[in-house]
mmCIF file of C-alpha atoms in Angstrom:
data_model
loop_
_atom_site.group_PDB
_atom_site.id
_atom_site.type_symbol
_atom_site.label_atom_id
_atom_site.label_comp_id
_atom_site.label_asym_id
_atom_site.label_seq_id
_atom_site.Cartn_x
_atom_site.Cartn_y
_atom_site.Cartn_z
ATOM 1 C CA MET A 1 98.991 102.626 120.032
ATOM 2 C CA ASP A 2 99.841 106.383 120.424
ATOM 3 C CA ARG A 3 102.747 105.660 117.897
ATOM 4 C CA TYR A 4 100.449 105.321 115.141
ATOM 5 C CA ASP A 5 98.500 107.615 112.859
ATOM 6 C CA LEU A 6 95.505 105.255 111.689
ATOM 7 C CA GLN A 7 94.319 106.305 108.465
ATOM 8 C CA ASP A 8 91.800 104.183 106.541
ATOM 9 C CA LYS A 9 91.018 100.492 106.540
ATOM 10 C CA LEU A 10 92.094 98.393 104.115
ATOM 11 C CA GLY A 11 90.419 95.039 104.790
ATOM 12 C CA GLU A 12 88.614 93.013 107.351
ATOM 13 C CA GLY A 13 88.661 89.116 107.924
ATOM 14 C CA GLY A 14 87.723 86.839 110.592
ATOM 15 C CA MET A 15 89.927 87.756 113.130
ATOM 16 C CA GLY A 16 90.082 91.350 112.542
ATOM 17 C CA ALA A 17 90.521 94.654 110.468
ATOM 18 C CA VAL A 18 93.980 95.767 108.730
ATOM 19 C CA TYR A 19 94.764 99.558 108.790
ATOM 20 C CA ARG A 20 96.922 101.825 106.705
ATOM 21 C CA ALA A 21 98.811 103.817 109.525
ATOM 22 C CA VAL A 22 101.953 106.068 109.740
ATOM 23 C CA ASP A 23 104.339 105.321 112.149
ATOM 24 C CA LYS A 24 105.000 108.599 113.887
ATOM 25 C CA GLU A 25 108.446 107.770 115.359
ATOM 26 C CA LEU A 26 110.106 106.635 112.184
ATOM 27 C CA GLY A 27 107.638 108.375 109.536
ATOM 28 C CA ARG A 28 106.914 105.205 107.651
ATOM 29 C CA VAL A 29 103.656 103.887 106.308
ATOM 30 C CA VAL A 30 102.509 100.740 107.836
ATOM 31 C CA ALA A 31 99.811 98.374 107.723
ATOM 32 C CA ILE A 32 98.354 97.592 111.268
ATOM 33 C CA LYS A 33 96.311 94.238 111.946
ATOM 34 C CA VAL A 34 94.026 94.789 115.186
ATOM 35 C CA ILE A 35 92.286 91.725 116.230
ATOM 36 C CA SER A 36 88.454 92.172 116.870
ATOM 37 C CA LEU A 37 86.698 93.001 120.196
ATOM 38 C CA ALA A 38 84.454 89.768 119.773
ATOM 39 C CA MET A 39 87.428 87.515 119.721
ATOM 40 C CA ASP A 40 87.500 84.736 122.344
ATOM 41 C CA SER A 41 90.498 83.768 124.196
ATOM 42 C CA GLU A 42 91.519 81.108 121.892
ATOM 43 C CA SER A 43 91.513 83.358 118.786
ATOM 44 C CA ILE A 44 93.506 85.820 120.785
ATOM 45 C CA ARG A 45 96.420 83.349 121.204
ATOM 46 C CA ARG A 46 96.022 82.381 117.564
ATOM 47 C CA PHE A 47 96.299 86.112 116.638
ATOM 48 C CA GLN A 48 99.499 86.693 119.268
ATOM 49 C CA ARG A 49 101.016 83.227 117.748
ATOM 50 C CA GLU A 50 100.677 84.599 114.233
ATOM 51 C CA MET A 51 102.551 87.581 115.205
ATOM 52 C CA LYS A 52 105.582 85.879 116.680
ATOM 53 C CA LEU A 53 105.771 83.388 113.901
ATOM 54 C CA LEU A 54 105.949 86.185 111.163
ATOM 55 C CA SER A 55 108.576 87.987 113.480
ATOM 56 C CA LYS A 56 111.100 85.465 112.983
ATOM 57 C CA LEU A 57 110.645 85.102 109.115
ATOM 58 C CA SER A 58 112.969 87.076 107.346
ATOM 59 C CA HIS A 59 112.554 86.948 103.245
ATOM 60 C CA PRO A 60 111.894 89.663 100.681
ATOM 61 C CA ASN A 61 108.632 87.806 99.756
ATOM 62 C CA ILE A 62 107.223 87.250 103.102
ATOM 63 C CA ILE A 63 105.320 90.075 104.755
ATOM 64 C CA ARG A 64 107.377 92.075 107.316
ATOM 65 C CA VAL A 65 106.580 92.562 111.210
ATOM 66 C CA TYR A 66 107.642 95.797 112.721
ATOM 67 C CA ASP A 67 106.071 96.215 116.024
ATOM 68 C CA SER A 68 103.414 94.769 118.026
ATOM 69 C CA GLY A 69 101.197 95.970 121.123
ATOM 70 C CA VAL A 70 98.073 96.140 122.760
ATOM 71 C CA THR A 71 95.412 98.980 122.388
ATOM 72 C CA SER A 72 94.076 101.123 125.024
ATOM 73 C CA ASP A 73 90.571 98.762 124.618
ATOM 74 C CA ASN A 74 93.051 95.777 125.151
ATOM 75 C CA ARG A 75 93.068 94.314 121.837
ATOM 76 C CA SER A 76 96.337 92.608 120.360
ATOM 77 C CA TYR A 77 97.723 94.609 117.462
ATOM 78 C CA PHE A 78 100.982 94.396 115.032
ATOM 79 C CA ALA A 79 102.314 96.604 112.643
ATOM 80 C CA MET A 80 103.703 95.293 109.389
ATOM 81 C CA GLU A 81 105.085 96.279 105.859
ATOM 82 C CA LEU A 82 102.603 97.889 103.958
ATOM 83 C CA VAL A 83 102.463 96.224 100.491
ATOM 84 C CA GLU A 84 100.964 98.604 97.769
ATOM 85 C CA GLY A 85 99.506 96.381 95.428
ATOM 86 C CA VAL A 86 96.930 93.549 94.447
ATOM 87 C CA ASP A 87 96.301 90.244 95.720
ATOM 88 C CA LEU A 88 96.460 87.601 92.726
ATOM 89 C CA ASP A 89 92.901 86.587 93.277
ATOM 90 C CA ARG A 90 91.831 90.351 92.176
ATOM 91 C CA MET A 91 94.509 90.598 89.720
ATOM 92 C CA ARG A 92 93.195 87.386 87.757
ATOM 93 C CA LYS A 93 89.657 88.833 87.911
ATOM 94 C CA THR A 94 90.215 92.299 86.548
ATOM 95 C CA ASP A 95 93.364 91.331 84.284
ATOM 96 C CA GLY A 96 92.473 87.836 83.247
ATOM 97 C CA ALA A 97 95.366 85.396 82.638
ATOM 98 C CA LEU A 98 98.808 86.157 83.492
ATOM 99 C CA SER A 99 101.722 85.886 80.823
ATOM 100 C CA PHE A 100 104.101 83.212 80.913
ATOM 101 C CA GLU A 101 106.872 85.266 82.247
ATOM 102 C CA LEU A 102 104.950 87.043 85.019
ATOM 103 C CA ALA A 103 103.017 83.882 86.024
ATOM 104 C CA SER A 104 106.579 82.114 86.389
ATOM 105 C CA SER A 105 108.125 84.766 88.193
ATOM 106 C CA LEU A 106 105.325 85.224 90.593
ATOM 107 C CA LEU A 107 105.226 81.433 91.000
ATOM 108 C CA ALA A 108 109.169 80.987 91.879
ATOM 109 C CA GLN A 109 108.954 83.801 94.281
ATOM 110 C CA ALA A 110 106.001 82.428 96.162
ATOM 111 C CA ALA A 111 108.011 78.898 95.851
ATOM 112 C CA ASP A 112 111.318 80.691 97.347
ATOM 113 C CA ALA A 113 109.183 82.254 100.117
ATOM 114 C CA LEU A 114 107.383 79.081 101.176
ATOM 115 C CA ALA A 115 110.804 77.385 100.831
ATOM 116 C CA THR A 116 112.020 79.333 103.649
ATOM 117 C CA VAL A 117 108.819 79.032 105.710
ATOM 118 C CA HIS A 118 109.318 75.109 105.725
ATOM 119 C CA GLU A 119 113.101 75.695 106.665
ATOM 120 C CA GLN A 120 111.455 76.918 109.779
ATOM 121 C CA GLU A 121 109.325 73.756 109.843
ATOM 122 C CA LEU A 122 106.413 75.727 109.664
ATOM 123 C CA LEU A 123 103.495 75.379 107.269
ATOM 124 C CA HIS A 124 101.408 78.029 105.950
ATOM 125 C CA ARG A 125 98.244 76.125 105.332
ATOM 126 C CA ASP A 126 96.361 78.895 103.652
ATOM 127 C CA VAL A 127 98.090 79.741 100.418
ATOM 128 C CA LYS A 128 95.675 81.021 97.917
ATOM 129 C CA PRO A 129 95.390 83.667 95.427
ATOM 130 C CA ALA A 130 93.897 86.018 97.679
ATOM 131 C CA ASN A 131 96.764 85.831 100.204
ATOM 132 C CA LEU A 132 99.368 86.494 97.729
ATOM 133 C CA MET A 133 99.742 89.877 97.097
ATOM 134 C CA VAL A 134 101.609 91.557 93.957
ATOM 135 C CA GLU A 135 103.255 94.769 94.247
ATOM 136 C CA LYS A 136 104.081 96.860 91.454
ATOM 137 C CA GLY A 137 103.302 94.202 89.008
ATOM 138 C CA VAL A 138 106.581 92.459 89.824
ATOM 139 C CA ARG A 139 106.931 91.814 93.515
ATOM 140 C CA LEU A 140 105.043 88.750 95.434
ATOM 141 C CA VAL A 141 104.410 89.131 98.865
ATOM 142 C CA VAL A 142 102.999 85.881 100.894
ATOM 143 C CA MET A 143 100.609 87.177 103.635
ATOM 144 C CA ASP A 144 98.091 86.087 106.229
ATOM 145 C CA PHE A 145 99.955 83.563 108.158
ATOM 146 C CA GLY A 146 97.042 82.766 110.793
ATOM 147 C CA LEU A 147 96.802 79.260 109.898
ATOM 148 C CA VAL A 148 100.308 78.380 109.787
ATOM 149 C CA LYS A 149 101.138 75.050 111.323
ATOM 150 C CA ASP A 150 104.105 74.898 113.915
ATOM 151 C CA PRO A 151 105.176 71.258 114.718
ATOM 152 C CA ASN A 152 106.214 72.452 118.115
ATOM 153 C CA ALA A 153 102.719 73.523 118.830
ATOM 154 C CA THR A 154 99.487 71.853 119.238
ATOM 155 C CA MET A 155 97.205 71.368 115.869
ATOM 156 C CA LEU A 156 95.110 74.534 114.971
ATOM 157 C CA THR A 157 92.583 74.731 112.568
#
């Protein structure tokens, strides 16, 4: 990953970790999702599948994928849009109930993004507040497509 300067870890999940990084070629800040070293071949295929499916989606409320590759220690990664914000789960716990106006705006954005996913004959299958990021309190971004269902592929859970 010579192209990227990793800065700090943003989070970690079952499949790997996400880091803030700078794309040295383009000079933009990105998020890099790197698969864990302990992943088996099936998990690696699922990770790569998530990256490929995400790269086909284009919508202002769906996380954008910019690049992908393999690290020097043979781990798959992809670079994506860095959403500076807070997920809905944390927002609710911190701020309490959302105003009707904000809640309806965020819900409309999520529904529009998921309609785009469905138009591609995909199902997200893990829509939850923790996977919905809110940027600057206004823009909602649907994230984490690791459990997406593609009708042309075998069923993954």
